[in-house]
Amino acid sequence: MPKETFFNLPEDKRTIICQVAVDEFAAYPFEQASINRIVANAGIAKGSFYQYFEDKNDLFLHIMQLVGEEKLKYMSSLIQAPYQYDIFTLIRELYISGIQFAVERPQYAKISKRILENKNSALYQEVMNSNMPTAYEFFEVLLKNAIVKKEVRENINVKLLAHLITSMNAVLIEYYLEHVSQDYDEGIMETVDHFLDFLKNGIGVNGTE
Amino acid sequence: MPKETFFNLPEDKRTIICQVAVDEFAAYPFEQASINRIVANAGIAKGSFYQYFEDKNDLFLHIMQLVGEEKLKYMSSLIQAPYQYDIFTLIRELYISGIQFAVERPQYAKISKRILENKNSALYQEVMNSNMPTAYEFFEVLLKNAIVKKEVRENINVKLLAHLITSMNAVLIEYYLEHVSQDYDEGIMETVDHFLDFLKNGIGVNGTE
DNA sequence: ATAATATATGACTTGCCGGTCACATGACCA
DNA sequence: TGGTCATGTGACCGGCAAGTCATATATTAT
């Protein structure tokens, strides 16, 4: 937790510091991110930084909380009422939200991505623990429910599929940014719909198997 | 390229240096990997290291070549004659090889994984360029061919699917190591087959859509 | 105006990094 | 034996990192 001093700061100064820190952590993984660069870019003295935060760790966890909160804003309506849609529509909306987040908050998205890649490291684990139950568990419940509702066939490996659906969100975002567009546009729908078609029906010829 | 001095070294010494370097690059990303630690663990003087290699970069690229060669050993028979099987069997065999590589050469696999996560960074790009055409392009050709052979339905997004199949290899490996087993055992077949069932048929109930 | 308290500062410490270099050691040949 | 050349060595260099601290400057209460 940042020190009281940090929260006593005028809002614009606090905002600048956070903005600069976000840029730093988006550009470099934790170990390479530099407090020296952050204070230089934020225009504050190094000593001041340590009046605001315990240490580099403290700053990082604070930034991670901002990222988490922002991401939640994109998802919250979907997560809070997940059964208003059938599972495929829900996944569609979740993926679209994910891409939207990646496009509109690219720095935050970069930081998020690094966390998912480092699920085992001590620091990154602390982030995950403080956070929600994992997306993976969310999809597992969702799938089981969808099987009961006969939206999804019952002879699937639920654990594996939950894992795949979680991971493919990230894959889809990467694909979208790399091959479709840097901006949020109509292509997003097409890409997500292609993916959902695959998720529903696979790629085998009809009647096979 | 390592200097001539390195290749003049007795084989066991060369092997130790490489082994230690592999451990280092498996434990830390390039920027955090430490030449100091490597020379200490290998029991050589720092000056000696720079008799063998131009710099850290040089060592890393050499290690990457070893990793690439080793990985190729696991795949080569499949890649050289890709059309001896239908596409699903081929993907099955490729994925099994991938898991086998990850289980039997865990350090190499960790290094490989980091490369795929850093496709954009300058150094990691140099590795990719020196290497084969990407797995992604391989699967794209494969899919187009499978459509002609009517193994795969024709109304799919080939580019997207090629991307997904490539990425899901890594996802499957991660899932296998995390949830199924640390060793190579029978569970591997079951996991891969569950995945292929999904790839062929999707998860939707039959007749839906 | 004075005292007390909160905040700002940047030179400084310690530690590790990649890389260098003058010199030591050994191998081979005359 | 002495000379030449390849190899081994670790103290050393400049640079940057995280974090500290004595001191300076505001701000507030009295």
Tab-separated table of C-alpha atoms (C1' of nucleotides) in Angstrom:
chain	number	residue	atom	x	y	z
A	1	MET	CA	0.000	0.000	0.000
A	2	PRO	CA	1.281	3.469	-0.857
A	3	LYS	CA	1.902	5.691	2.162
A	4	GLU	CA	-0.565	8.287	3.397
A	5	THR	CA	1.660	10.990	1.939
A	6	PHE	CA	0.864	9.727	-1.530
A	7	PHE	CA	-2.872	10.053	-1.055
A	8	ASN	CA	-2.442	13.542	0.416
A	9	LEU	CA	-0.877	14.642	-2.856
A	10	PRO	CA	-2.794	16.952	-5.210
A	11	GLU	CA	-4.666	14.755	-7.635
A	12	ASP	CA	-2.840	15.880	-10.773
A	13	LYS	CA	0.555	15.078	-9.279
A	14	ARG	CA	-0.677	11.653	-8.222
A	15	THR	CA	-2.077	11.085	-11.683
A	16	ILE	CA	1.193	12.020	-13.368
A	17	ILE	CA	3.153	9.649	-11.174
A	18	CYS	CA	0.789	6.796	-11.912
A	19	GLN	CA	0.769	7.558	-15.620
A	20	VAL	CA	4.554	7.549	-15.763
A	21	ALA	CA	4.737	4.352	-13.727
A	22	VAL	CA	2.225	2.652	-16.008
A	23	ASP	CA	4.328	3.589	-19.012
A	24	GLU	CA	7.429	2.197	-17.327
A	25	PHE	CA	5.844	-1.114	-16.377
A	26	ALA	CA	4.301	-1.409	-19.821
A	27	ALA	CA	7.717	-0.905	-21.406
A	28	TYR	CA	9.738	-3.102	-19.048
A	29	PRO	CA	9.078	-6.125	-16.864
A	30	PHE	CA	9.243	-5.460	-13.133
A	31	GLU	CA	12.921	-6.259	-12.652
A	32	GLN	CA	14.005	-3.944	-15.461
A	33	ALA	CA	11.624	-1.135	-14.678
A	34	SER	CA	13.637	1.709	-13.161
A	35	ILE	CA	12.661	3.952	-10.287
A	36	ASN	CA	15.310	6.388	-11.502
A	37	ARG	CA	13.558	6.711	-14.854
A	38	ILE	CA	10.156	6.980	-13.221
A	39	VAL	CA	11.149	9.859	-10.942
A	40	ALA	CA	12.930	11.608	-13.814
A	41	ASN	CA	9.902	11.315	-16.098
A	42	ALA	CA	7.494	12.301	-13.366
A	43	GLY	CA	9.644	15.299	-12.431
A	44	ILE	CA	9.953	14.414	-8.759
A	45	ALA	CA	12.975	13.773	-6.565
A	46	LYS	CA	13.955	10.256	-5.747
A	47	GLY	CA	13.584	10.960	-2.049
A	48	SER	CA	10.011	12.073	-2.675
A	49	PHE	CA	9.206	8.790	-4.329
A	50	TYR	CA	10.150	6.977	-1.160
A	51	GLN	CA	7.893	9.284	0.809
A	52	TYR	CA	5.019	8.015	-1.296
A	53	PHE	CA	5.824	4.319	-1.635
A	54	GLU	CA	7.534	1.730	0.527
A	55	ASP	CA	9.533	0.447	-2.386
A	56	LYS	CA	9.342	-0.611	-6.028
A	57	ASN	CA	7.142	-3.535	-5.067
A	58	ASP	CA	4.657	-1.244	-3.401
A	59	LEU	CA	4.362	0.931	-6.479
A	60	PHE	CA	3.932	-2.059	-8.739
A	61	LEU	CA	1.146	-3.542	-6.656
A	62	HIS	CA	-0.627	-0.188	-6.646
A	63	ILE	CA	-0.395	0.046	-10.424
A	64	MET	CA	-1.641	-3.515	-10.711
A	65	GLN	CA	-4.674	-2.554	-8.692
A	66	LEU	CA	-5.441	0.289	-11.083
A	67	VAL	CA	-5.093	-2.102	-13.989
A	68	GLY	CA	-7.382	-4.625	-12.339
A	69	GLU	CA	-10.014	-2.029	-11.569
A	70	GLU	CA	-9.934	-0.686	-15.095
A	71	LYS	CA	-10.225	-4.126	-16.627
A	72	LEU	CA	-13.126	-4.906	-14.351
A	73	LYS	CA	-14.961	-1.870	-15.674
A	74	TYR	CA	-14.932	-3.448	-19.107
A	75	MET	CA	-16.188	-6.791	-17.864
A	76	SER	CA	-18.317	-6.061	-14.833
A	77	SER	CA	-21.772	-6.045	-16.394
A	78	LEU	CA	-21.034	-9.393	-18.029
A	79	ILE	CA	-19.526	-11.013	-14.976
A	80	GLN	CA	-22.270	-9.868	-12.645
A	81	ALA	CA	-25.090	-11.335	-14.727
A	82	PRO	CA	-23.425	-14.136	-16.656
A	83	TYR	CA	-26.614	-16.071	-17.311
A	84	GLN	CA	-28.525	-13.440	-19.214
A	85	TYR	CA	-26.983	-14.928	-22.361
A	86	ASP	CA	-26.298	-18.405	-23.654
A	87	ILE	CA	-22.670	-19.372	-23.142
A	88	PHE	CA	-21.562	-18.578	-26.677
A	89	THR	CA	-23.016	-15.094	-26.613
A	90	LEU	CA	-21.441	-14.519	-23.225
A	91	ILE	CA	-18.023	-15.632	-24.412
A	92	ARG	CA	-18.473	-13.459	-27.466
A	93	GLU	CA	-19.201	-10.408	-25.323
A	94	LEU	CA	-16.332	-11.188	-22.963
A	95	TYR	CA	-13.853	-11.497	-25.812
A	96	ILE	CA	-15.097	-8.307	-27.405
A	97	SER	CA	-14.634	-6.549	-24.073
A	98	GLY	CA	-11.147	-7.970	-23.867
A	99	ILE	CA	-10.189	-6.654	-27.271
A	100	GLN	CA	-11.762	-3.313	-26.485
A	101	PHE	CA	-9.694	-3.089	-23.300
A	102	ALA	CA	-6.539	-3.973	-25.226
A	103	VAL	CA	-7.256	-1.320	-27.849
A	104	GLU	CA	-8.383	1.478	-25.568
A	105	ARG	CA	-5.928	0.832	-22.723
A	106	PRO	CA	-2.899	-0.566	-24.514
A	107	GLN	CA	-0.472	0.117	-21.660
A	108	TYR	CA	-2.700	-1.576	-19.126
A	109	ALA	CA	-3.133	-4.493	-21.491
A	110	LYS	CA	0.618	-4.939	-21.862
A	111	ILE	CA	0.997	-5.082	-18.103
A	112	SER	CA	-1.868	-7.555	-17.805
A	113	LYS	CA	-0.326	-9.747	-20.433
A	114	ARG	CA	2.965	-9.965	-18.585
A	115	ILE	CA	1.208	-11.117	-15.451
A	116	LEU	CA	-0.479	-13.986	-17.214
A	117	GLU	CA	2.895	-15.039	-18.616
A	118	ASN	CA	4.479	-15.156	-15.152
A	119	LYS	CA	1.857	-16.972	-13.137
A	120	ASN	CA	4.561	-18.723	-11.099
A	121	SER	CA	6.858	-15.880	-10.002
A	122	ALA	CA	6.452	-14.734	-6.392
A	123	LEU	CA	5.531	-11.131	-7.056
A	124	TYR	CA	3.121	-11.892	-9.834
A	125	GLN	CA	1.488	-14.517	-7.651
A	126	GLU	CA	0.843	-11.933	-4.986
A	127	VAL	CA	-1.047	-9.933	-7.570
A	128	MET	CA	-3.184	-12.861	-8.600
A	129	ASN	CA	-4.002	-13.851	-5.026
A	130	SER	CA	-5.174	-10.388	-4.088
A	131	ASN	CA	-7.358	-10.494	-7.142
A	132	MET	CA	-10.509	-12.296	-8.073
A	133	PRO	CA	-10.841	-16.031	-8.565
A	134	THR	CA	-9.185	-16.889	-11.825
A	135	ALA	CA	-10.875	-16.572	-15.175
A	136	TYR	CA	-10.218	-20.258	-15.538
A	137	GLU	CA	-12.508	-21.166	-12.645
A	138	PHE	CA	-15.144	-18.800	-13.976
A	139	PHE	CA	-15.248	-20.591	-17.315
A	140	GLU	CA	-15.301	-23.975	-15.663
A	141	VAL	CA	-18.517	-23.140	-13.805
A	142	LEU	CA	-19.917	-21.591	-16.930
A	143	LEU	CA	-19.248	-24.689	-18.994
A	144	LYS	CA	-20.806	-27.039	-16.466
A	145	ASN	CA	-23.905	-24.903	-16.423
A	146	ALA	CA	-24.025	-24.755	-20.206
A	147	ILE	CA	-23.913	-28.534	-20.357
A	148	VAL	CA	-26.941	-28.740	-18.077
A	149	LYS	CA	-28.720	-26.246	-20.292
A	150	LYS	CA	-27.757	-28.396	-23.272
A	151	GLU	CA	-25.978	-25.517	-24.978
A	152	VAL	CA	-22.781	-27.548	-24.892
A	153	ARG	CA	-22.412	-31.276	-25.498
A	154	GLU	CA	-21.685	-33.237	-22.370
A	155	ASN	CA	-18.823	-35.442	-23.525
A	156	ILE	CA	-16.139	-32.771	-23.336
A	157	ASN	CA	-13.207	-32.329	-20.978
A	158	VAL	CA	-14.473	-29.376	-18.961
A	159	LYS	CA	-11.191	-28.551	-17.220
A	160	LEU	CA	-9.252	-28.590	-20.471
A	161	LEU	CA	-11.850	-26.537	-22.291
A	162	ALA	CA	-12.016	-23.956	-19.516
A	163	HIS	CA	-8.276	-23.619	-19.820
A	164	LEU	CA	-8.410	-23.313	-23.597
A	165	ILE	CA	-11.169	-20.720	-23.583
A	166	THR	CA	-9.262	-18.628	-21.060
A	167	SER	CA	-6.034	-18.751	-23.013
A	168	MET	CA	-7.642	-18.176	-26.361
A	169	ASN	CA	-8.895	-14.825	-25.197
A	170	ALA	CA	-5.285	-13.672	-25.098
A	171	VAL	CA	-4.479	-15.381	-28.383
A	172	LEU	CA	-7.398	-13.704	-30.058
A	173	ILE	CA	-6.341	-10.289	-28.797
A	174	GLU	CA	-2.843	-10.833	-30.110
A	175	TYR	CA	-4.185	-11.994	-33.459
A	176	TYR	CA	-6.509	-9.059	-33.687
A	177	LEU	CA	-3.819	-6.480	-32.917
A	178	GLU	CA	-1.311	-8.093	-35.234
A	179	HIS	CA	-3.375	-8.999	-38.264
A	180	VAL	CA	-6.637	-7.146	-38.237
A	181	SER	CA	-6.330	-3.665	-36.879
A	182	GLN	CA	-4.694	-1.442	-34.322
A	183	ASP	CA	-7.985	0.299	-33.725
A	184	TYR	CA	-11.359	-0.767	-32.558
A	185	ASP	CA	-13.430	-1.273	-35.664
A	186	GLU	CA	-15.880	-3.569	-37.377
A	187	GLY	CA	-13.242	-6.246	-37.988
A	188	ILE	CA	-13.425	-7.093	-34.337
A	189	MET	CA	-16.909	-8.618	-34.726
A	190	GLU	CA	-15.902	-10.646	-37.705
A	191	THR	CA	-12.815	-12.023	-35.978
A	192	VAL	CA	-14.645	-12.911	-32.795
A	193	ASP	CA	-17.489	-14.494	-34.749
A	194	HIS	CA	-15.048	-16.625	-36.736
A	195	PHE	CA	-13.612	-17.785	-33.486
A	196	LEU	CA	-17.009	-18.616	-32.014
A	197	ASP	CA	-17.929	-20.558	-35.090
A	198	PHE	CA	-14.821	-22.626	-34.497
A	199	LEU	CA	-15.573	-22.983	-30.789
A	200	LYS	CA	-19.069	-24.278	-31.535
A	201	ASN	CA	-18.448	-26.455	-34.536
A	202	GLY	CA	-14.753	-27.238	-34.789
A	203	ILE	CA	-13.115	-27.412	-38.164
A	204	GLY	CA	-13.971	-30.983	-39.194
A	205	VAL	CA	-16.245	-31.571	-42.166
A	206	ASN	CA	-19.871	-32.050	-41.139
A	207	GLY	CA	-20.752	-35.652	-40.489
A	208	THR	CA	-17.182	-36.633	-39.779
A	209	GLU	CA	-16.640	-38.518	-36.523
B	1	MET	CA	29.147	-17.126	-33.376
B	2	PRO	CA	31.396	-18.319	-30.553
B	3	LYS	CA	35.123	-17.807	-31.187
B	4	GLU	CA	37.414	-20.525	-32.438
B	5	THR	CA	38.851	-20.836	-28.932
B	6	PHE	CA	35.537	-22.159	-27.742
B	7	PHE	CA	35.445	-24.953	-30.276
B	8	ASN	CA	39.063	-25.870	-29.461
B	9	LEU	CA	38.013	-26.549	-25.891
B	10	PRO	CA	37.864	-30.141	-24.608
B	11	GLU	CA	34.351	-31.377	-25.131
B	12	ASP	CA	33.455	-31.840	-21.465
B	13	LYS	CA	34.390	-28.261	-20.641
B	14	ARG	CA	32.339	-26.974	-23.568
B	15	THR	CA	29.436	-29.115	-22.433
B	16	ILE	CA	29.597	-27.784	-18.877
B	17	ILE	CA	29.601	-24.189	-20.066
B	18	CYS	CA	26.589	-24.796	-22.284
B	19	GLN	CA	24.756	-26.682	-19.573
B	20	VAL	CA	25.301	-23.866	-17.084
B	21	ALA	CA	24.277	-21.266	-19.650
B	22	VAL	CA	21.121	-23.182	-20.475
B	23	ASP	CA	20.220	-23.280	-16.790
B	24	GLU	CA	20.815	-19.547	-16.520
B	25	PHE	CA	18.698	-18.628	-19.541
B	26	ALA	CA	15.998	-21.022	-18.403
B	27	ALA	CA	15.925	-19.340	-15.005
B	28	TYR	CA	16.155	-15.735	-16.179
B	29	PRO	CA	15.213	-13.771	-19.284
B	30	PHE	CA	18.154	-12.522	-21.327
B	31	GLU	CA	18.512	-9.131	-19.642
B	32	GLN	CA	18.592	-10.640	-16.155
B	33	ALA	CA	20.776	-13.592	-17.000
B	34	SER	CA	24.206	-12.931	-15.518
B	35	ILE	CA	27.571	-13.691	-17.065
B	36	ASN	CA	29.039	-13.443	-13.578
B	37	ARG	CA	26.815	-16.266	-12.365
B	38	ILE	CA	27.500	-18.337	-15.440
B	39	VAL	CA	31.280	-18.174	-15.105
B	40	ALA	CA	31.016	-18.864	-11.368
B	41	ASN	CA	28.807	-21.917	-11.896
B	42	ALA	CA	30.899	-23.160	-14.791
B	43	GLY	CA	34.075	-22.719	-12.773
B	44	ILE	CA	35.852	-20.575	-15.340
B	45	ALA	CA	37.329	-17.086	-15.130
B	46	LYS	CA	35.419	-14.190	-16.534
B	47	GLY	CA	38.281	-13.390	-18.861
B	48	SER	CA	38.078	-16.907	-20.224
B	49	PHE	CA	34.436	-16.465	-21.049
B	50	TYR	CA	35.293	-13.554	-23.285
B	51	GLN	CA	37.914	-15.692	-24.990
B	52	TYR	CA	35.108	-18.035	-26.000
B	53	PHE	CA	32.289	-15.639	-26.830
B	54	GLU	CA	32.081	-12.147	-28.269
B	55	ASP	CA	29.567	-11.095	-25.662
B	56	LYS	CA	26.383	-12.128	-23.874
B	57	ASN	CA	24.462	-11.911	-27.106
B	58	ASP	CA	26.833	-14.316	-28.789
B	59	LEU	CA	26.395	-16.892	-26.049
B	60	PHE	CA	22.634	-16.551	-26.120
B	61	LEU	CA	22.399	-17.061	-29.850
B	62	HIS	CA	24.600	-20.136	-29.568
B	63	ILE	CA	22.352	-21.586	-26.869
B	64	MET	CA	19.317	-20.769	-28.976
B	65	GLN	CA	20.805	-22.760	-31.801
B	66	LEU	CA	21.229	-25.788	-29.542
B	67	VAL	CA	17.636	-25.419	-28.434
B	68	GLY	CA	16.425	-25.171	-32.012
B	69	GLU	CA	18.396	-28.201	-33.111
B	70	GLU	CA	17.112	-30.255	-30.215
B	71	LYS	CA	13.522	-29.260	-30.839
B	72	LEU	CA	13.906	-30.130	-34.489
B	73	LYS	CA	14.966	-33.635	-33.533
B	74	TYR	CA	11.570	-34.145	-31.950
B	75	MET	CA	9.679	-32.822	-34.943
B	76	SER	CA	11.770	-33.579	-37.980
B	77	SER	CA	10.166	-36.800	-39.157
B	78	LEU	CA	6.750	-35.143	-39.003
B	79	ILE	CA	7.762	-31.917	-40.688
B	80	GLN	CA	9.622	-33.625	-43.484
B	81	ALA	CA	6.706	-35.803	-44.534
B	82	PRO	CA	3.659	-33.858	-43.387
B	83	TYR	CA	1.245	-35.516	-45.778
B	84	GLN	CA	1.638	-39.090	-44.683
B	85	TYR	CA	-1.242	-38.439	-42.279
B	86	ASP	CA	-4.539	-36.622	-42.405
B	87	ILE	CA	-4.284	-33.191	-40.801
B	88	PHE	CA	-5.760	-34.217	-37.475
B	89	THR	CA	-3.381	-37.109	-37.028
B	90	LEU	CA	-0.479	-34.862	-37.981
B	91	ILE	CA	-1.480	-32.195	-35.477
B	92	ARG	CA	-1.883	-34.927	-32.897
B	93	GLU	CA	1.632	-36.192	-33.500
B	94	LEU	CA	3.071	-32.676	-33.517
B	95	TYR	CA	1.440	-31.817	-30.215
B	96	ILE	CA	2.592	-35.075	-28.663
B	97	SER	CA	6.123	-34.300	-29.803
B	98	GLY	CA	5.805	-30.841	-28.306
B	99	ILE	CA	4.769	-32.209	-24.932
B	100	GLN	CA	7.495	-34.811	-25.076
B	101	PHE	CA	10.068	-32.100	-25.741
B	102	ALA	CA	8.732	-30.036	-22.839
B	103	VAL	CA	8.896	-33.013	-20.486
B	104	GLU	CA	12.244	-34.388	-21.533
B	105	ARG	CA	14.034	-31.066	-22.083
B	106	PRO	CA	12.350	-28.791	-19.566
B	107	GLN	CA	15.109	-26.164	-19.596
B	108	TYR	CA	15.104	-25.948	-23.366
B	109	ALA	CA	11.339	-25.703	-23.320
B	110	LYS	CA	11.431	-22.782	-20.876
B	111	ILE	CA	13.808	-20.926	-23.156
B	112	SER	CA	11.677	-21.668	-26.201
B	113	LYS	CA	8.613	-20.417	-24.408
B	114	ARG	CA	10.213	-17.086	-23.609
B	115	ILE	CA	11.083	-16.557	-27.247
B	116	LEU	CA	7.524	-17.018	-28.367
B	117	GLU	CA	6.415	-14.509	-25.752
B	118	ASN	CA	8.832	-11.865	-27.032
B	119	LYS	CA	8.299	-12.047	-30.751
B	120	ASN	CA	8.785	-8.290	-31.071
B	121	SER	CA	12.016	-7.613	-29.168
B	122	ALA	CA	15.113	-7.070	-31.316
B	123	LEU	CA	17.226	-9.926	-29.981
B	124	TYR	CA	14.461	-12.448	-30.016
B	125	GLN	CA	13.610	-11.436	-33.552
B	126	GLU	CA	17.148	-12.197	-34.640
B	127	VAL	CA	16.643	-15.700	-33.328
B	128	MET	CA	13.423	-16.182	-35.230
B	129	ASN	CA	14.839	-14.853	-38.484
B	130	SER	CA	17.806	-17.188	-38.425
B	131	ASN	CA	15.354	-19.972	-37.852
B	132	MET	CA	12.818	-21.745	-40.013
B	133	PRO	CA	9.659	-20.242	-41.411
B	134	THR	CA	7.212	-19.834	-38.562
B	135	ALA	CA	4.993	-22.615	-37.323
B	136	TYR	CA	2.136	-20.333	-38.155
B	137	GLU	CA	2.902	-20.403	-41.878
B	138	PHE	CA	3.343	-24.155	-41.746
B	139	PHE	CA	-0.153	-24.647	-40.367
B	140	GLU	CA	-1.645	-22.225	-42.859
B	141	VAL	CA	-0.374	-24.329	-45.772
B	142	LEU	CA	-1.480	-27.461	-44.003
B	143	LEU	CA	-5.005	-26.162	-43.490
B	144	LYS	CA	-5.429	-25.077	-47.099
B	145	ASN	CA	-4.331	-28.495	-48.234
B	146	ALA	CA	-6.678	-30.193	-45.785
B	147	ILE	CA	-9.581	-28.186	-47.151
B	148	VAL	CA	-8.809	-29.422	-50.652
B	149	LYS	CA	-8.672	-32.965	-49.317
B	150	LYS	CA	-12.022	-32.321	-47.645
B	151	GLU	CA	-10.654	-33.186	-44.220
B	152	VAL	CA	-11.550	-29.694	-43.043
B	153	ARG	CA	-14.649	-27.709	-43.940
B	154	GLU	CA	-14.002	-24.868	-46.319
B	155	ASN	CA	-15.872	-22.028	-44.628
B	156	ILE	CA	-13.272	-21.351	-41.955
B	157	ASN	CA	-10.915	-18.432	-41.450
B	158	VAL	CA	-7.637	-20.112	-42.367
B	159	LYS	CA	-5.334	-17.376	-41.069
B	160	LEU	CA	-7.085	-17.229	-37.733
B	161	LEU	CA	-7.188	-20.988	-37.372
B	162	ALA	CA	-3.502	-21.343	-38.227
B	163	HIS	CA	-2.784	-18.838	-35.506
B	164	LEU	CA	-4.993	-20.637	-32.994
B	165	ILE	CA	-3.538	-24.065	-33.720
B	166	THR	CA	-0.024	-22.707	-33.281
B	167	SER	CA	-0.806	-21.031	-30.000
B	168	MET	CA	-2.808	-23.904	-28.633
B	169	ASN	CA	0.238	-26.113	-28.819
B	170	ALA	CA	1.798	-23.967	-26.102
B	171	VAL	CA	-1.435	-23.803	-24.155
B	172	LEU	CA	-1.761	-27.565	-24.228
B	173	ILE	CA	1.781	-28.029	-22.976
B	174	GLU	CA	1.139	-25.658	-20.122
B	175	TYR	CA	-2.104	-27.414	-19.259
B	176	TYR	CA	-0.461	-30.803	-19.390
B	177	LEU	CA	2.421	-29.822	-17.115
B	178	GLU	CA	0.171	-28.035	-14.671
B	179	HIS	CA	-2.805	-30.344	-14.390
B	180	VAL	CA	-2.003	-33.746	-15.760
B	181	SER	CA	1.493	-34.851	-14.971
B	182	GLN	CA	5.057	-33.750	-14.610
B	183	ASP	CA	6.207	-36.853	-16.402
B	184	TYR	CA	5.580	-38.321	-19.777
B	185	ASP	CA	2.866	-40.872	-19.292
B	186	GLU	CA	-0.359	-42.187	-20.719
B	187	GLY	CA	-2.297	-39.056	-19.737
B	188	ILE	CA	-0.652	-37.271	-22.599
B	189	MET	CA	-2.626	-39.232	-25.188
B	190	GLU	CA	-5.892	-38.635	-23.420
B	191	THR	CA	-5.271	-34.908	-23.148
B	192	VAL	CA	-4.229	-34.530	-26.751
B	193	ASP	CA	-7.170	-36.600	-27.932
B	194	HIS	CA	-9.599	-34.486	-25.950
B	195	PHE	CA	-8.130	-31.487	-27.630
B	196	LEU	CA	-8.405	-32.970	-31.084
B	197	ASP	CA	-12.001	-33.905	-30.470
B	198	PHE	CA	-12.604	-30.255	-29.710
B	199	LEU	CA	-10.641	-29.122	-32.734
B	200	LYS	CA	-12.698	-31.360	-35.022
B	201	ASN	CA	-16.125	-30.951	-33.543
B	202	GLY	CA	-16.227	-27.888	-31.337
B	203	ILE	CA	-18.235	-27.932	-28.144
B	204	GLY	CA	-21.703	-27.100	-29.478
B	205	VAL	CA	-24.461	-29.694	-29.270
B	206	ASN	CA	-24.863	-31.642	-32.482
B	207	GLY	CA	-27.364	-30.122	-34.851
B	208	THR	CA	-27.037	-26.662	-33.342
B	209	GLU	CA	-26.302	-23.902	-35.794
C	1	DA	C1'	6.747	35.623	15.394
C	2	DT	C1'	7.699	30.997	16.920
C	3	DA	C1'	7.524	26.338	17.248
C	4	DA	C1'	6.071	21.978	15.450
C	5	DT	C1'	5.013	19.117	11.887
C	6	DA	C1'	4.707	17.372	7.090
C	7	DT	C1'	6.863	17.250	2.738
C	8	DA	C1'	10.728	17.901	-0.763
C	9	DT	C1'	15.396	17.052	-2.183
C	10	DG	C1'	19.565	14.990	-4.426
C	11	DA	C1'	24.073	13.478	-3.015
C	12	DC	C1'	25.390	9.231	-1.263
C	13	DT	C1'	25.915	4.082	-0.184
C	14	DT	C1'	26.108	-0.458	-1.521
C	15	DG	C1'	25.787	-3.838	-4.925
C	16	DC	C1'	25.656	-5.963	-9.296
C	17	DC	C1'	26.193	-5.642	-14.147
C	18	DG	C1'	28.832	-6.346	-18.937
C	19	DG	C1'	33.071	-5.910	-20.574
C	20	DT	C1'	38.480	-4.998	-20.599
C	21	DC	C1'	43.267	-5.651	-19.975
C	22	DA	C1'	47.888	-6.423	-18.212
C	23	DC	C1'	49.804	-10.237	-16.863
C	24	DA	C1'	50.414	-15.459	-15.626
C	25	DT	C1'	50.530	-20.001	-17.161
C	26	DG	C1'	51.048	-23.694	-20.070
C	27	DA	C1'	52.166	-26.084	-24.737
C	28	DC	C1'	55.003	-26.610	-28.551
C	29	DC	C1'	59.081	-25.914	-31.294
C	30	DA	C1'	64.184	-24.767	-32.163
D	1	DT	C1'	67.335	-23.867	-22.885
D	2	DG	C1'	64.960	-19.981	-24.717
D	3	DG	C1'	61.342	-18.118	-27.618
D	4	DT	C1'	56.639	-17.982	-29.468
D	5	DC	C1'	51.993	-18.420	-29.340
D	6	DA	C1'	47.390	-19.920	-27.503
D	7	DT	C1'	44.913	-19.905	-23.455
D	8	DG	C1'	43.695	-18.701	-18.542
D	9	DT	C1'	42.966	-15.116	-14.975
D	10	DG	C1'	40.775	-11.830	-11.802
D	11	DA	C1'	41.349	-7.007	-10.490
D	12	DC	C1'	39.446	-3.275	-12.466
D	13	DC	C1'	36.304	0.255	-15.144
D	14	DG	C1'	32.220	2.872	-15.969
D	15	DG	C1'	27.411	2.556	-15.515
D	16	DC	C1'	23.106	1.935	-13.490
D	17	DA	C1'	20.218	-0.038	-10.019
D	18	DA	C1'	17.361	0.350	-5.302
D	19	DG	C1'	17.158	2.521	-1.356
D	20	DT	C1'	18.848	6.089	2.575
D	21	DC	C1'	19.473	10.281	5.002
D	22	DA	C1'	20.811	14.860	6.463
D	23	DT	C1'	19.157	18.941	5.279
D	24	DA	C1'	15.954	22.450	3.242
D	25	DT	C1'	11.460	24.169	2.625
D	26	DA	C1'	6.636	24.612	3.145
D	27	DT	C1'	2.479	24.502	6.025
D	28	DT	C1'	-0.019	24.865	10.020
D	29	DA	C1'	-1.145	25.851	14.965
D	30	DT	C1'	-0.298	28.839	18.715
